Coordinates of C-alpha atoms in Angstrom, one line a residue:
M1 CA -153.6 91.4 -77.2
N2 CA -151.2 88.5 -77.7
S3 CA -152.4 85.5 -79.7
G4 CA -154.0 83.1 -77.2
I5 CA -154.2 85.6 -74.4
I6 CA -157.3 87.6 -73.7
E7 CA -156.8 90.7 -71.5
V8 CA -159.8 91.6 -69.3
D9 CA -159.8 95.0 -67.7
L10 CA -161.8 94.9 -64.4
H11 CA -161.0 98.5 -63.2
G12 CA -164.0 100.3 -61.9
M13 CA -166.1 97.2 -61.4
N14 CA -167.4 95.8 -58.2
V15 CA -166.9 92.1 -57.3
Y16 CA -170.3 91.0 -58.9
Q17 CA -169.7 92.9 -62.1
A18 CA -166.1 91.5 -62.4
K19 CA -167.4 87.9 -61.9
I20 CA -170.0 88.4 -64.6
K21 CA -167.3 89.7 -67.0
I22 CA -164.9 86.9 -66.2
D23 CA -167.6 84.2 -66.7
S24 CA -168.5 85.8 -70.0
Q25 CA -165.0 85.7 -71.2
L26 CA -164.5 82.1 -70.1
N27 CA -167.6 81.0 -71.9
R28 CA -166.5 82.7 -75.1
A29 CA -162.9 81.5 -75.0
G30 CA -162.2 79.1 -77.8
G31 CA -159.5 76.4 -78.2
A32 CA -156.9 78.9 -79.3
V33 CA -157.1 80.8 -76.0
Y34 CA -154.8 79.5 -73.3
R35 CA -154.9 82.4 -70.8
L36 CA -157.1 85.1 -69.4
R37 CA -155.1 88.0 -68.1
L38 CA -157.3 89.7 -65.5
I39 CA -156.3 93.3 -64.8
H40 CA -157.9 94.2 -61.5
G41 CA -155.4 96.7 -59.9
Y42 CA -154.3 96.6 -56.3
H43 CA -154.5 100.1 -54.9
G44 CA -158.3 99.9 -54.4
G45 CA -158.3 96.8 -52.2
T46 CA -158.2 93.1 -52.8
G47 CA -161.9 92.2 -53.2
I48 CA -161.7 91.2 -56.9
K49 CA -158.4 89.4 -56.5
N50 CA -159.8 87.4 -53.5
M51 CA -163.0 86.6 -55.5
I52 CA -160.8 85.3 -58.4
E53 CA -158.9 83.0 -56.1
D54 CA -162.1 81.8 -54.4
E55 CA -164.2 81.2 -57.5
Y56 CA -161.6 80.0 -60.1
G57 CA -158.8 78.4 -58.0
Y58 CA -158.3 74.8 -56.8
G59 CA -160.3 73.2 -59.7
R60 CA -163.5 75.1 -59.0
H61 CA -164.1 76.0 -62.7
S62 CA -163.9 73.3 -65.4
K63 CA -162.0 75.5 -67.9
V64 CA -159.4 76.9 -65.4
L65 CA -156.3 74.7 -65.0
R66 CA -154.7 77.0 -62.4
I67 CA -154.2 80.6 -61.3
Q68 CA -151.0 82.4 -61.7
G69 CA -149.8 85.8 -60.6
G70 CA -149.2 88.3 -63.4
S71 CA -146.3 90.6 -64.1
N72 CA -147.4 92.9 -61.2
P73 CA -149.7 92.6 -58.1
G74 CA -152.6 94.1 -60.1
I75 CA -152.8 91.2 -62.6
T76 CA -153.9 87.7 -62.1
E77 CA -153.9 85.1 -64.9
L78 CA -156.2 82.2 -65.4
V79 CA -154.4 79.4 -67.2
L80 CA -156.8 77.5 -69.3
R81 CA -154.3 75.1 -70.8
E82 CA -150.5 74.7 -71.0
L83 CA -148.9 76.2 -74.1

């Protein structure tokens, strides 16, 4: 794990379990954390990725500044603050 980035592996979870895990990590993220890297995969469908965009995009969560694609299609990053 890089300093300031929390990686959250969501493989094997359903949409409800993934949301609970993401919310938990957001609540525990302190001031030093500027990104949550959500590893959801992409071969099993897009349910979790769609949920992330619906629940955390467009100013819907007070801690999330914006959503950004990761280094591959199976990763989505929640930007909590600019570095």
